[in-house]
């Protein structure tokens, strides 16, 4: 961690520690994984120990038994517990691949369950610390180092953007919960299918998105059966007696190819190609949430049934994986994604009084900031939208990459504003047809819509006209005028009094780490989400 000399951190003016002290600590954190007890095992044994204990935590979470991690403040809620399970495995499995060899030490001692859990807790804290440290390298925090206390002091954190992202994520989760509660277990498969929003014909090289969807739904049938059977046999969990090894499914690669081929109807070669992409490869920035088949050797693949069945969002994770793979086709697919955004808007917009205009001519194709236009046929109010699409960010570094897209979108909006101002007499005629010849918009406004996260707000103020695609649709269904007023009145953001900084304190290798996160206040959050449905 600390060996990356290119990273620069600003020390707070009250810091007693120096840059050298900071880098010594960072090196200590970076070196620690190589000394963990598990790395003395062979890679196969280490992976089985890790996946077994991690499956236990995953199953406990599934049954609602998430609990506090010692010395971490605040206590874990359900979402933080989910992050513990996801992010701890990301690093723990990487360390096993980095530091374990095929044979291990001849007289190695099997690490205890407690030691494996301590490793997962360290991995969770390590991930959280890395995220905050990355923000510090971008100027978001200065660092105050005093003896064994390291404090991140906020310098340039756009809490309005971070709170907005949390709110929209909670909004989507509430809708998903309502779908399940209203139709029961039968909805789970439907919910997974509804996760796929991109074109079925998407060509991913060796297979299409539709084939991947068939694969994913078929694998989910296997996983659901395994998890249900495990739950029936383990109605109560007694720590020390409960054995989660049955949730780690180990089979020859050919078994996986044949089983999923039989269920899905896909050829074994297609299934083989998909599983090959989903087999953990320890490439840069990969994640077992993206590549959840874990190779134990050349022929055996292990799969954590609970983790893969509960914590994986198939399309989202595949799209996040594609840019990380060699010879990827991600950039070729981006335009398809933006086209799909337009299709989603058309399908979801219920207001018949709103006309939609897309790019029709070559001039419009290359014109920045005007991907799609909305016109209220009665009031002649006009909304001009620039669409942006990115792979959903899974860490702080990727959030900053979203910021670059947001910055570009806002710059393009300025050019759109200038174009509309120059052609105010003909803009409606050009985009909406002959019936609007000589008609001017009564009012006009502009915004950027991005698929899932609006980033950290690094390049813009808190109230910039940037919203998620689902939020744009939600606003437009209340009218173009309503959308324009929401943007201008800054009510597309969470009111300041309904979110706050919350301290996040924990111990890491003898250092007390003090930082903060953004927390939504429950009363506003409850009122702003769809009401929970009752069966």
XYZ file of C-alpha atoms in Angstrom:
535
model
C 0.000 0.000 0.000
C 2.631 2.496 1.078
C 5.112 1.415 -1.584
C 3.363 3.379 -4.300
C 5.620 6.393 -4.247
C 3.440 8.283 -6.738
C 0.671 8.815 -4.175
C 0.872 12.159 -2.384
C -0.926 13.024 0.822
C -1.367 16.392 2.457
C -0.451 16.435 6.141
C -2.707 18.530 8.349
C -1.043 21.606 9.866
C -1.455 20.119 13.359
C 0.096 16.774 12.424
C 3.027 15.804 14.624
C 3.999 12.947 12.321
C 5.936 13.390 9.088
C 5.517 12.026 5.563
C 8.149 9.447 6.436
C 6.151 8.335 9.501
C 3.056 8.018 7.330
C 4.784 5.908 4.699
C 6.288 3.633 7.350
C 2.765 2.953 8.620
C 1.416 2.407 5.109
C 4.228 -0.030 4.383
C 3.411 -1.870 7.596
C -0.199 -2.292 6.456
C 0.895 -3.366 2.981
C 3.311 -5.965 4.372
C 0.917 -7.463 6.921
C -0.979 -9.888 4.615
C 2.239 -11.808 3.890
C 2.470 -12.755 7.586
C -1.104 -13.997 8.101
C -1.355 -17.574 9.455
C -3.336 -18.796 6.457
C -0.520 -18.131 3.968
C 1.494 -21.050 5.393
C -1.033 -23.509 3.964
C -1.054 -24.784 0.412
C -3.182 -22.618 -1.832
C -5.916 -25.277 -2.116
C -6.162 -25.787 1.655
C -6.074 -22.046 2.309
C -8.862 -21.399 -0.182
C -11.057 -24.106 1.355
C -10.507 -22.755 4.881
C -11.258 -19.220 3.729
C -14.365 -20.101 1.701
C -15.772 -22.270 4.509
C -15.501 -19.594 7.208
C -16.645 -16.871 4.815
C -19.684 -18.997 3.868
C -20.556 -19.174 7.558
C -20.601 -15.356 7.794
C -22.605 -15.119 4.552
C -25.229 -17.583 5.802
C -25.488 -15.822 9.179
C -26.048 -12.535 7.307
C -28.723 -14.189 5.146
C -30.549 -15.296 8.286
C -30.414 -11.752 9.688
C -27.718 -12.436 12.260
C -25.264 -9.687 11.344
C -23.570 -8.273 14.409
C -21.009 -5.778 15.546
C -17.353 -6.162 14.607
C -15.209 -5.479 17.701
C -13.716 -1.946 17.946
C -15.539 -0.703 14.831
C -17.756 2.330 15.364
C -20.583 2.690 14.458
C -22.069 -0.778 14.802
C -22.764 -2.623 11.565
C -26.177 -2.239 10.028
C -27.388 -4.640 7.345
C -25.728 -2.755 4.471
C -22.389 -2.468 6.291
C -22.540 -6.165 7.125
C -23.057 -6.858 3.426
C -20.022 -4.736 2.628
C -17.979 -6.686 5.195
C -18.849 -9.938 3.437
C -18.141 -8.611 -0.045
C -15.012 -6.533 0.510
C -13.298 -8.860 2.995
C -13.413 -11.764 0.531
C -12.041 -9.531 -2.233
C -8.791 -8.970 -0.359
C -8.521 -12.248 1.532
C -8.741 -14.338 -1.624
C -6.212 -12.102 -3.375
C -3.750 -12.557 -0.494
C -4.117 -16.350 -0.692
C -3.277 -16.245 -4.408
C -0.428 -13.802 -3.804
C 1.283 -15.550 -0.909
C 0.299 -19.240 -0.873
C 2.095 -21.741 -3.089
C 0.877 -25.094 -4.361
C 2.467 -27.142 -1.576
C 2.582 -24.947 1.511
C 4.825 -25.631 4.461
C 5.307 -29.324 5.267
C 4.514 -28.826 8.965
C 1.935 -26.075 8.640
C -0.627 -25.599 11.379
C -4.216 -25.114 10.322
C -5.370 -21.604 11.298
C -8.257 -21.488 13.734
C -11.715 -20.238 12.794
C -10.982 -17.180 14.967
C -7.787 -16.421 12.991
C -9.609 -16.669 9.659
C -12.362 -14.355 10.903
C -9.716 -11.923 12.174
C -8.188 -11.962 8.694
C -11.573 -11.153 7.140
C -12.092 -8.318 9.632
C -8.623 -6.965 8.827
C -9.444 -7.208 5.104
C -12.666 -5.218 5.629
C -10.842 -2.485 7.546
C -8.033 -2.556 4.974
C -10.524 -1.939 2.165
C -12.236 0.898 4.026
C -8.866 2.459 4.864
C -7.719 2.223 1.230
C -10.865 4.018 0.050
C -10.381 6.919 2.472
C -6.658 7.034 1.691
C -7.421 7.268 -2.030
C -9.726 10.221 -1.354
C -6.876 11.808 0.622
C -4.580 11.396 -2.389
C -7.157 13.341 -4.435
C -7.304 16.163 -1.888
C -10.490 15.071 -0.133
C -8.750 14.791 3.244
C -5.608 15.955 4.961
C -3.943 13.556 7.386
C -3.220 14.302 11.023
C -0.726 11.843 12.478
C -0.151 11.946 16.231
C 1.733 9.092 17.855
C -0.456 6.042 17.110
C -3.511 8.009 16.016
C -4.212 8.712 12.332
C -7.043 11.116 11.608
C -8.480 12.021 8.207
C -9.580 15.684 8.263
C -12.177 16.540 5.554
C -10.898 19.177 3.114
C -12.865 18.793 -0.089
C -15.639 16.232 0.396
C -18.923 16.779 -1.431
C -21.270 15.167 1.094
C -24.297 16.199 -0.978
C -23.192 13.893 -3.815
C -22.342 11.017 -1.468
C -25.666 11.326 0.344
C -27.500 11.408 -2.985
C -25.818 8.172 -4.110
C -26.794 6.462 -0.833
C -30.365 7.666 -1.198
C -30.771 6.402 -4.757
C -29.248 3.058 -3.832
C -31.687 2.751 -0.934
C -34.521 3.717 -3.311
C -33.660 0.893 -5.721
C -33.294 -1.587 -2.861
C -36.721 -0.621 -1.472
C -38.363 -1.284 -4.845
C -36.635 -4.670 -5.007
C -37.794 -5.540 -1.477
C -41.349 -4.561 -2.388
C -41.257 -6.851 -5.432
C -40.197 -9.787 -3.276
C -42.636 -9.037 -0.439
C -45.573 -8.608 -2.777
C -45.106 -11.871 -4.701
C -42.974 -14.003 -2.364
C -40.105 -16.318 -3.203
C -41.313 -16.692 -6.783
C -40.213 -13.110 -7.337
C -36.545 -13.797 -6.655
C -35.979 -15.287 -10.093
C -38.026 -12.464 -11.606
C -35.956 -9.914 -9.689
C -32.750 -11.422 -11.015
C -34.098 -11.372 -14.572
C -35.166 -7.747 -14.110
C -31.538 -6.901 -13.301
C -30.795 -7.363 -17.003
C -31.564 -4.089 -18.729
C -29.094 -4.072 -21.624
C -29.928 -5.479 -25.097
C -30.107 -9.282 -25.239
C -28.220 -9.166 -28.533
C -25.173 -7.536 -26.909
C -22.190 -9.387 -28.423
C -19.588 -10.000 -25.718
C -17.197 -11.803 -28.047
C -17.691 -15.501 -27.351
C -21.309 -15.224 -26.220
C -24.217 -12.773 -26.137
C -25.769 -11.112 -23.123
C -28.875 -13.242 -23.609
C -26.758 -16.406 -23.351
C -25.090 -15.031 -20.235
C -28.548 -14.290 -18.815
C -29.649 -17.902 -19.486
C -26.475 -19.104 -17.784
C -26.999 -16.836 -14.771
C -30.640 -17.761 -14.210
C -29.802 -21.471 -14.548
C -26.936 -21.227 -12.066
C -29.308 -19.421 -9.715
C -31.629 -22.434 -9.808
C -28.790 -24.603 -8.527
C -27.760 -22.059 -5.899
C -31.307 -21.501 -4.627
C -31.820 -25.250 -4.205
C -28.542 -25.655 -2.325
C -29.189 -22.674 -0.034
C -32.776 -23.777 0.692
C -31.661 -27.316 1.560
C -28.880 -25.968 3.779
C -31.337 -23.705 5.576
C -33.738 -26.602 6.172
C -30.960 -28.702 7.716
C -29.653 -25.784 9.806
C -32.694 -23.957 11.253
C -30.524 -22.729 14.137
C -26.846 -21.829 14.066
C -24.749 -22.744 17.077
C -21.259 -21.286 16.727
C -18.723 -24.037 17.182
C -21.100 -26.774 16.021
C -22.376 -25.305 12.760
C -20.531 -26.532 9.645
C -20.806 -24.324 6.575
C -18.515 -26.454 4.359
C -21.602 -27.838 2.583
C -22.135 -24.362 1.128
C -18.783 -24.562 -0.693
C -19.485 -26.561 -3.836
C -16.403 -28.243 -5.329
C -16.592 -30.012 -8.683
C -14.496 -30.766 -11.732
C -14.803 -28.083 -14.391
C -16.523 -30.529 -16.728
C -19.235 -31.141 -14.099
C -20.043 -27.439 -14.000
C -20.104 -27.243 -17.810
C -22.465 -30.209 -18.112
C -24.824 -29.303 -15.261
C -25.439 -25.712 -16.345
C -25.636 -26.753 -19.991
C -28.358 -29.285 -19.112
C -30.387 -26.719 -17.164
C -29.968 -23.775 -19.547
C -30.005 -25.521 -22.909
C -26.798 -23.702 -23.848
C -23.996 -25.639 -25.516
C -21.220 -26.858 -23.224
C -18.744 -24.748 -25.217
C -20.769 -21.595 -24.507
C -21.017 -22.464 -20.813
C -17.273 -23.169 -20.813
C -16.552 -19.729 -22.300
C -18.750 -17.989 -19.727
C -17.277 -19.900 -16.768
C -13.788 -19.168 -18.092
C -14.515 -15.431 -17.847
C -16.055 -15.911 -14.391
C -13.110 -17.919 -13.013
C -11.018 -15.948 -10.540
C -7.764 -14.853 -12.175
C -6.214 -12.427 -9.650
C -5.898 -9.736 -12.305
C -5.672 -6.072 -11.316
C -8.767 -4.775 -9.518
C -10.712 -7.979 -9.997
C -13.116 -9.260 -7.393
C -14.691 -12.625 -6.510
C -18.022 -10.827 -6.849
C -17.147 -10.595 -10.566
C -15.264 -13.902 -10.888
C -16.900 -16.178 -8.350
C -15.682 -19.571 -9.595
C -12.484 -20.154 -7.592
C -9.862 -22.481 -9.146
C -8.443 -24.909 -6.564
C -6.152 -26.458 -9.182
C -6.179 -26.951 -12.958
C -9.393 -28.973 -12.929
C -11.389 -28.181 -9.781
C -13.619 -25.142 -9.354
C -15.095 -24.106 -5.992
C -18.181 -21.950 -5.645
C -19.487 -20.377 -2.450
C -23.205 -21.031 -2.908
C -24.452 -18.437 -0.413
C -22.119 -15.696 -1.607
C -22.794 -16.294 -5.315
C -26.522 -16.716 -4.745
C -27.135 -13.677 -2.540
C -24.407 -11.097 -3.100
C -24.018 -11.144 -6.886
C -25.784 -8.786 -9.288
C -25.159 -10.667 -12.549
C -25.394 -8.003 -15.263
C -23.930 -5.210 -13.158
C -20.974 -7.349 -12.113
C -20.345 -8.656 -15.630
C -20.289 -5.122 -17.015
C -17.899 -4.111 -14.224
C -15.648 -7.070 -15.089
C -15.421 -6.457 -18.840
C -13.191 -3.313 -18.675
C -10.725 -5.170 -16.424
C -10.253 -8.071 -18.821
C -7.637 -8.114 -21.613
C -8.882 -7.309 -25.117
C -12.222 -6.181 -23.757
C -15.013 -4.776 -25.891
C -16.252 -2.355 -23.231
C -15.691 0.880 -25.145
C -17.375 -0.577 -28.241
C -20.468 -1.300 -26.150
C -20.796 2.119 -24.499
C -22.904 3.609 -27.295
C -25.223 0.597 -27.093
C -25.622 1.326 -23.390
C -26.597 4.933 -24.018
C -29.085 3.760 -26.639
C -30.541 1.390 -24.079
C -30.929 4.276 -21.643
C -33.178 5.982 -24.181
C -35.204 2.776 -24.564
C -35.645 2.546 -20.789
C -36.844 6.158 -20.649
C -39.409 5.527 -23.395
C -40.678 2.377 -21.699
C -40.953 4.044 -18.298
C -42.327 7.482 -19.173
C -46.084 7.472 -18.603
C -46.916 11.146 -19.243
C -48.576 11.351 -22.667
C -48.225 15.131 -22.638
C -44.440 14.851 -23.037
C -42.842 14.571 -26.484
C -39.413 12.933 -26.813
C -36.860 13.885 -29.452
C -33.731 11.893 -30.271
C -30.836 12.559 -32.615
C -31.995 12.136 -36.221
C -29.392 13.846 -38.416
C -25.612 13.623 -38.661
C -25.347 17.158 -37.282
C -27.409 16.178 -34.247
C -25.338 13.000 -33.765
C -22.144 14.991 -33.201
C -23.773 17.882 -31.312
C -22.654 17.776 -27.647
C -25.004 17.877 -24.678
C -28.204 16.995 -26.517
C -28.719 13.231 -26.453
C -32.448 13.441 -25.762
C -34.963 16.304 -25.434
C -38.323 16.429 -23.619
C -41.099 18.897 -24.463
C -44.356 19.522 -22.601
C -46.874 19.886 -25.430
C -49.078 22.222 -23.374
C -46.632 24.547 -21.652
C -43.800 24.316 -24.245
C -41.288 23.766 -21.444
C -38.134 22.064 -22.762
C -35.622 19.824 -20.955
C -32.338 19.002 -22.716
C -30.471 15.945 -21.382
C -26.955 14.637 -21.889
C -26.785 10.895 -21.141
C -23.715 9.262 -19.610
C -23.156 5.592 -18.988
C -20.393 4.008 -16.920
C -19.749 0.654 -15.316
C -21.137 0.931 -11.791
C -18.267 1.912 -9.453
C -17.227 -0.632 -6.837
C -14.599 1.432 -5.011
C -13.567 5.042 -4.425
C -11.093 5.040 -7.304
C -13.849 4.069 -9.726
C -16.104 6.745 -8.206
C -13.523 9.332 -9.221
C -13.598 7.902 -12.753
C -17.341 8.618 -12.786
C -16.461 12.205 -11.841
C -14.610 12.556 -15.138
C -17.737 11.545 -17.035
C -19.821 13.990 -14.994
C -17.341 16.785 -15.714
C -17.444 16.026 -19.430
C -21.249 15.933 -19.376
C -21.510 19.332 -17.677
C -19.084 20.831 -20.202
C -21.226 19.437 -23.016
C -24.345 20.924 -21.407
C -22.759 24.364 -21.619
C -22.322 23.889 -25.374
C -25.926 22.707 -25.635
C -27.057 25.820 -23.757
C -25.153 28.000 -26.222
C -26.610 26.169 -29.233
C -30.203 26.467 -27.995
C -29.698 30.186 -27.244
C -28.453 30.790 -30.802
C -31.302 28.813 -32.357
C -34.138 29.576 -29.946
C -36.502 30.336 -32.851
C -35.925 27.007 -34.618
C -34.905 24.503 -31.934
C -38.379 22.981 -31.555
C -38.874 22.835 -35.325
C -35.493 21.105 -35.770
C -36.087 18.427 -33.150
C -39.873 18.022 -32.940
C -41.002 18.620 -36.505
C -42.987 20.902 -38.782
C -45.872 21.482 -36.371
C -43.459 23.525 -34.227
C -42.243 25.818 -36.974
C -42.051 29.352 -35.596
C -42.703 28.151 -32.024
C -40.239 28.950 -29.261
C -39.924 27.042 -25.966
C -41.488 29.009 -23.121
C -38.734 27.845 -20.793
C -35.738 25.513 -21.053
C -33.335 23.740 -18.722
C -30.472 21.245 -18.957
C -29.170 18.242 -17.014
C -26.861 15.220 -17.115
C -28.349 11.771 -16.415
C -26.037 8.899 -15.519
C -26.978 5.277 -14.989
C -26.349 4.452 -11.321
C -23.951 6.764 -9.471
C -23.192 10.463 -9.919
C -19.681 10.126 -8.449
C -18.086 12.149 -5.660
C -18.778 15.642 -7.019
C -15.068 16.411 -7.372
C -15.472 18.725 -10.368
C -18.714 20.543 -9.571
C -20.786 22.152 -6.856
C -23.260 20.254 -4.735
C -26.302 21.340 -6.748
C -25.027 20.720 -10.280
C -27.751 19.411 -12.577
C -26.656 15.775 -12.429
C -29.080 12.965 -11.532
C -29.310 9.207 -11.950
C -31.354 7.836 -14.826
C -34.015 6.318 -12.570
C -34.376 9.651 -10.751
C -34.789 11.514 -14.059
C -37.585 9.135 -15.061
C -39.222 9.565 -11.655
C -39.149 13.371 -12.033
C -40.351 13.396 -15.648
C -43.351 11.278 -14.719
C -44.406 14.294 -12.642
C -43.951 16.610 -15.624
C -41.283 18.562 -17.506
C -42.117 21.687 -15.520
C -41.848 19.785 -12.257
C -38.422 18.456 -13.313
C -37.184 21.931 -14.257
C -38.376 23.425 -10.961
C -36.783 20.581 -8.991
C -33.410 21.218 -10.632
C -33.573 24.977 -10.181
C -34.785 24.807 -6.591
C -31.971 22.317 -5.784
C -34.518 19.853 -4.418
C -32.978 17.119 -6.573
C -30.500 16.865 -3.692
C -31.129 15.790 -0.113
C -31.756 18.818 2.133
C -28.669 19.632 4.237
C -30.483 19.052 7.508
C -31.238 15.436 6.580
C -27.714 14.091 6.236
C -24.638 14.429 8.360
C -21.096 13.252 8.862
C -20.817 10.243 11.138
C -17.536 9.236 12.805
C -15.962 5.968 11.650
C -13.307 4.824 14.111
C -11.388 1.541 14.253
C -8.051 0.008 15.181
C -5.627 -1.093 12.463
C -2.293 -2.719 13.370
C -1.873 -0.704 16.557
C -3.111 2.600 15.093
C -6.399 4.291 15.964
C -7.949 5.340 12.659
C -10.429 8.230 12.778
C -12.413 9.268 9.723
C -16.015 9.980 8.814
C -18.768 8.881 6.489
C -22.044 10.340 5.244
C -25.225 9.239 7.016
C -28.817 9.848 5.986
C -31.262 10.676 8.759
C -33.994 8.101 9.037
C -37.062 10.341 9.162
C -36.361 11.943 5.791
C -35.137 8.697 4.235
C -38.282 6.819 5.269
C -40.533 9.509 3.797
C -38.592 9.738 0.511
C -38.617 6.001 -0.278
C -41.533 4.025 -1.709
C -43.660 2.706 1.150
C -43.007 -0.894 2.088
C -45.680 -3.111 0.605
C -47.480 -5.590 2.818
C -48.355 -9.087 1.688
